[in-house]
């Protein structure tokens, strides 16, 4: 119905009288004209709507809340663009996900794993797990041709890249983003030139990855020979992209981090962050200046939610929803009828995934390893239906070798057949690596022990993954060894490992808290092991050793003088490791059992058999609280252990309150119960430095006679503050043992 002015009819009557025109005819004529114009308005096409989602890291989850409101208001999206996290939300919406599905996906992703490049320690092959059981730092530097080589980013996006691939399995059929359910554009920066790159074709998951690659955090993504990173500096809210696509009106959502106040800038990190924000704000302001009265800008008030607050995704989504809801009256001008919106949703929603049969499986092996090493780790086979869960497990196993910067996949139809390509790219800063280690123990009472180590590993020296490792250590315990580890088959089930080692230790023996003996033990070892890996959680070894050494007696309560010694042993060892973290485990177990027999026929001065067993299990409850239970037993089954092979006890978390390795004997038993609670930080993240508050209850003893085992146990305990830092675990602790023994500790290095 058309609304007329109340005086319209009277004005027309008087006008017709003056002009001698029949009023009825004029009214009818003008009415038809007005009706005709009204019909033209109803039939005219609605304006094309473009939605723009800005970058901002974890703050970008607010975009999902805004999309929910747009759908509730029946606002169709004709074009969509985004940068960084905004490109993820925009790209998956263009692919066909509903905001409800995006909500579920983004709030259930394990972002701690994503921000650690997908490495769960439990995914590593056993050889790599052994790397971090000593006190070596987490960071490994590439070293080749006498030159240090560094990765191009702290992360290579292994996990995030594959998440995007699994979310968009049918995107390989789409080569131009205009052909998505909603035409889509992402923006990135070419790191070599600083130019803005508009991503409008190619691989959808790769485009989203490039747009999300924060410089210095994620390595650049190479597309068509160009190294691309996050587009935040060149165009963080790409309004111009949807306009160029044909949008007549724009709904822009800006979730960028606002500039810090002067008083908030306290250090280097804040200064650097502020500079990036200033550069980014310039292009944001330029884009926002193009908005007109026909457009709408939504700015969710995200407060202290930062670009790394992935654990607050639910909160960010709710804030985005409330921000858009507050503008329903303004946004409703873009609403369409229910029928028209149903038609939009039919085009926007993705079709149910129907996974194809894999006709060809191709390994794109960009490494020195034999292709069989990779295929032996895969359950995915040709002739079977594509199973994303199975492939995800295959990728984790291959990436768990820690030889590849990226292990990804592509699914493509070629000549009517489906080809699955697994792409394994060797680290460009390897395959030789340097690691450094630091171990310090200070009891604040004049006793300090320290060790500094460097390890150089030459990996993948042949197609089966042979590696040659060297380690040197100075400090309280001096050490040098070199070992060549050679797998014997593609599946790496069997291996041989010859080794040469030299070691020098200071050995102190105490009685009732007083040092009674002090030796300097120096010895060299030739060893040869054969072994087998039991999946990635255990290793079994058999070996032979020949040892030649000297004991320099500096203090003796028994009149012992300097002497040389020879030892020759055969032995076996079983080691189990399923811990999720070697420093502060929250789940899994660790254990070993070793047996060694010294034989006169191998040159041993004294024949004996030594057995050592240890097992630890971690349990976590209510997410933040962990209990770690450990027990250890050691004995000699024949004759006596020589002085340089005695069992030792004492020190932090090993009868805390006693001096380091204060007790020495032929036999030993110990047990401990640790409790620690995470009070700050996030574990398993590249930028995480979780802090723990904990304590321990410990008991144990050493014995000269097996019949005395379990008698006269010493009880001890400690309280500690621990940090899981990049240089290793750091503790500030206080320990007490019965008998009036107590001490404080500053401890850096492995304690479990």
PDB file of N, CA and C in Angstrom, residues 462-502:
ATOM      1  N   UNK A 462      72.192 -41.121   5.402  1.00  0.00           N
ATOM      2  CA  UNK A 462      71.901 -42.045   4.311  1.00  0.00           C
ATOM      3  C   UNK A 462      70.389 -42.200   4.210  1.00  0.00           C
ATOM      4  N   UNK A 463      69.917 -42.990   3.254  1.00  0.00           N
ATOM      5  CA  UNK A 463      68.482 -43.088   2.981  1.00  0.00           C
ATOM      6  C   UNK A 463      67.692 -43.705   4.125  1.00  0.00           C
ATOM      7  N   UNK A 464      68.345 -44.494   4.961  1.00  0.00           N
ATOM      8  CA  UNK A 464      67.640 -45.126   6.079  1.00  0.00           C
ATOM      9  C   UNK A 464      67.638 -44.250   7.329  1.00  0.00           C
ATOM     10  N   UNK A 465      68.250 -43.075   7.252  1.00  0.00           N
ATOM     11  CA  UNK A 465      68.205 -42.151   8.386  1.00  0.00           C
ATOM     12  C   UNK A 465      69.319 -42.339   9.388  1.00  0.00           C
ATOM     13  N   UNK A 466      70.472 -42.831   8.937  1.00  0.00           N
ATOM     14  CA  UNK A 466      71.605 -42.935   9.848  1.00  0.00           C
ATOM     15  C   UNK A 466      72.017 -41.573  10.378  1.00  0.00           C
ATOM     16  N   UNK A 467      72.415 -41.518  11.653  1.00  0.00           N
ATOM     17  CA  UNK A 467      72.836 -40.238  12.233  1.00  0.00           C
ATOM     18  C   UNK A 467      74.059 -40.423  13.115  1.00  0.00           C
ATOM     19  N   UNK A 468      74.901 -39.400  13.077  1.00  0.00           N
ATOM     20  CA  UNK A 468      76.149 -39.404  13.842  1.00  0.00           C
ATOM     21  C   UNK A 468      76.068 -38.265  14.849  1.00  0.00           C
ATOM     22  N   UNK A 469      76.169 -38.632  16.119  1.00  0.00           N
ATOM     23  CA  UNK A 469      75.980 -37.653  17.196  1.00  0.00           C
ATOM     24  C   UNK A 469      77.253 -37.521  18.010  1.00  0.00           C
ATOM     25  N   UNK A 470      77.577 -36.261  18.355  1.00  0.00           N
ATOM     26  CA  UNK A 470      78.721 -35.957  19.207  1.00  0.00           C
ATOM     27  C   UNK A 470      78.225 -35.070  20.349  1.00  0.00           C
ATOM     28  N   UNK A 471      78.737 -35.313  21.544  1.00  0.00           N
ATOM     29  CA  UNK A 471      78.374 -34.453  22.674  1.00  0.00           C
ATOM     30  C   UNK A 471      79.592 -34.221  23.549  1.00  0.00           C
ATOM     31  N   UNK A 472      79.780 -32.970  23.945  1.00  0.00           N
ATOM     32  CA  UNK A 472      80.851 -32.600  24.856  1.00  0.00           C
ATOM     33  C   UNK A 472      80.248 -31.865  26.045  1.00  0.00           C
ATOM     34  N   UNK A 473      80.814 -32.122  27.221  1.00  0.00           N
ATOM     35  CA  UNK A 473      80.268 -31.528  28.442  1.00  0.00           C
ATOM     36  C   UNK A 473      81.414 -31.171  29.377  1.00  0.00           C
ATOM     37  N   UNK A 474      81.325 -29.977  29.959  1.00  0.00           N
ATOM     38  CA  UNK A 474      82.306 -29.545  30.958  1.00  0.00           C
ATOM     39  C   UNK A 474      81.560 -29.182  32.230  1.00  0.00           C
ATOM     40  N   UNK A 475      82.307 -29.179  33.345  1.00  0.00           N
ATOM     41  CA  UNK A 475      81.698 -28.836  34.623  1.00  0.00           C
ATOM     42  C   UNK A 475      82.012 -29.873  35.670  1.00  0.00           C
ATOM     43  N   UNK A 476      81.055 -30.158  36.526  1.00  0.00           N
ATOM     44  CA  UNK A 476      81.259 -31.134  37.589  1.00  0.00           C
ATOM     45  C   UNK A 476      81.458 -32.535  37.032  1.00  0.00           C
ATOM     46  N   UNK A 477      80.820 -32.823  35.915  1.00  0.00           N
ATOM     47  CA  UNK A 477      80.989 -34.101  35.227  1.00  0.00           C
ATOM     48  C   UNK A 477      81.450 -33.803  33.808  1.00  0.00           C
ATOM     49  N   UNK A 478      82.637 -34.248  33.448  1.00  0.00           N
ATOM     50  CA  UNK A 478      83.173 -34.006  32.122  1.00  0.00           C
ATOM     51  C   UNK A 478      82.853 -35.207  31.236  1.00  0.00           C
ATOM     52  N   UNK A 479      82.518 -34.929  29.991  1.00  0.00           N
ATOM     53  CA  UNK A 479      82.043 -36.012  29.137  1.00  0.00           C
ATOM     54  C   UNK A 479      82.301 -35.675  27.677  1.00  0.00           C
ATOM     55  N   UNK A 480      82.652 -36.718  26.917  1.00  0.00           N
ATOM     56  CA  UNK A 480      82.636 -36.621  25.464  1.00  0.00           C
ATOM     57  C   UNK A 480      82.216 -37.979  24.923  1.00  0.00           C
ATOM     58  N   UNK A 481      81.299 -37.976  23.989  1.00  0.00           N
ATOM     59  CA  UNK A 481      80.996 -39.240  23.324  1.00  0.00           C
ATOM     60  C   UNK A 481      80.621 -38.982  21.883  1.00  0.00           C
ATOM     61  N   UNK A 482      80.794 -40.009  21.085  1.00  0.00           N
ATOM     62  CA  UNK A 482      80.371 -39.986  19.695  1.00  0.00           C
ATOM     63  C   UNK A 482      79.724 -41.332  19.394  1.00  0.00           C
ATOM     64  N   UNK A 483      78.547 -41.275  18.762  1.00  0.00           N
ATOM     65  CA  UNK A 483      77.787 -42.498  18.478  1.00  0.00           C
ATOM     66  C   UNK A 483      77.221 -42.414  17.072  1.00  0.00           C
ATOM     67  N   UNK A 484      77.316 -43.527  16.362  1.00  0.00           N
ATOM     68  CA  UNK A 484      76.687 -43.612  15.047  1.00  0.00           C
ATOM     69  C   UNK A 484      75.489 -44.546  15.167  1.00  0.00           C
ATOM     70  N   UNK A 485      74.306 -43.996  14.895  1.00  0.00           N
ATOM     71  CA  UNK A 485      73.055 -44.738  15.026  1.00  0.00           C
ATOM     72  C   UNK A 485      72.550 -45.060  13.634  1.00  0.00           C
ATOM     73  N   UNK A 486      72.486 -46.365  13.321  1.00  0.00           N
ATOM     74  CA  UNK A 486      72.126 -46.761  11.967  1.00  0.00           C
ATOM     75  C   UNK A 486      70.919 -47.702  11.952  1.00  0.00           C
ATOM     76  N   UNK A 487      69.735 -47.204  11.514  1.00  0.00           N
ATOM     77  CA  UNK A 487      68.602 -48.112  11.297  1.00  0.00           C
ATOM     78  C   UNK A 487      68.942 -49.117  10.204  1.00  0.00           C
ATOM     79  N   UNK A 488      68.329 -50.296  10.296  1.00  0.00           N
ATOM     80  CA  UNK A 488      68.641 -51.370   9.361  1.00  0.00           C
ATOM     81  C   UNK A 488      67.525 -51.659   8.375  1.00  0.00           C
ATOM     82  N   UNK A 489      66.359 -51.013   8.533  1.00  0.00           N
ATOM     83  CA  UNK A 489      65.240 -51.272   7.634  1.00  0.00           C
ATOM     84  C   UNK A 489      64.403 -50.001   7.489  1.00  0.00           C
ATOM     85  N   UNK A 490      63.549 -49.979   6.448  1.00  0.00           N
ATOM     86  CA  UNK A 490      62.720 -48.795   6.198  1.00  0.00           C
ATOM     87  C   UNK A 490      61.853 -48.441   7.392  1.00  0.00           C
ATOM     88  N   UNK A 491      61.301 -49.435   8.058  1.00  0.00           N
ATOM     89  CA  UNK A 491      60.407 -49.181   9.188  1.00  0.00           C
ATOM     90  C   UNK A 491      61.157 -48.792  10.449  1.00  0.00           C
ATOM     91  N   UNK A 492      62.508 -48.825  10.396  1.00  0.00           N
ATOM     92  CA  UNK A 492      63.343 -48.410  11.528  1.00  0.00           C
ATOM     93  C   UNK A 492      63.093 -49.267  12.770  1.00  0.00           C
ATOM     94  N   UNK A 493      62.717 -50.506  12.569  1.00  0.00           N
ATOM     95  CA  UNK A 493      62.482 -51.393  13.716  1.00  0.00           C
ATOM     96  C   UNK A 493      63.794 -51.810  14.372  1.00  0.00           C
ATOM     97  N   UNK A 494      64.838 -52.019  13.554  1.00  0.00           N
ATOM     98  CA  UNK A 494      66.098 -52.526  14.081  1.00  0.00           C
ATOM     99  C   UNK A 494      67.218 -51.549  13.779  1.00  0.00           C
ATOM    100  N   UNK A 495      68.224 -51.550  14.648  1.00  0.00           N
ATOM    101  CA  UNK A 495      69.337 -50.620  14.471  1.00  0.00           C
ATOM    102  C   UNK A 495      70.592 -51.172  15.128  1.00  0.00           C
ATOM    103  N   UNK A 496      71.720 -50.581  14.754  1.00  0.00           N
ATOM    104  CA  UNK A 496      72.989 -50.815  15.443  1.00  0.00           C
ATOM    105  C   UNK A 496      73.519 -49.451  15.864  1.00  0.00           C
ATOM    106  N   UNK A 497      74.334 -49.449  16.950  1.00  0.00           N
ATOM    107  CA  UNK A 497      74.813 -48.170  17.475  1.00  0.00           C
ATOM    108  C   UNK A 497      76.171 -48.347  18.141  1.00  0.00           C
ATOM    109  N   UNK A 498      77.269 -48.252  17.388  1.00  0.00           N
ATOM    110  CA  UNK A 498      78.603 -48.240  18.008  1.00  0.00           C
ATOM    111  C   UNK A 498      78.874 -46.877  18.650  1.00  0.00           C
ATOM    112  N   UNK A 499      79.645 -46.886  19.749  1.00  0.00           N
ATOM    113  CA  UNK A 499      79.872 -45.634  20.487  1.00  0.00           C
ATOM    114  C   UNK A 499      81.261 -45.642  21.124  1.00  0.00           C
ATOM    115  N   UNK A 500      81.867 -44.451  21.161  1.00  0.00           N
ATOM    116  CA  UNK A 500      83.103 -44.207  21.912  1.00  0.00           C
ATOM    117  C   UNK A 500      82.803 -43.111  22.921  1.00  0.00           C
ATOM    118  N   UNK A 501      83.252 -43.322  24.166  1.00  0.00           N
ATOM    119  CA  UNK A 501      82.903 -42.357  25.227  1.00  0.00           C
ATOM    120  C   UNK A 501      84.081 -42.168  26.177  1.00  0.00           C
ATOM    121  N   UNK A 502      84.234 -40.930  26.621  1.00  0.00           N
ATOM    122  CA  UNK A 502      85.194 -40.616  27.685  1.00  0.00           C
ATOM    123  C   UNK A 502      84.454 -39.814  28.742  1.00  0.00           C
TER     124      UNK A 502
END
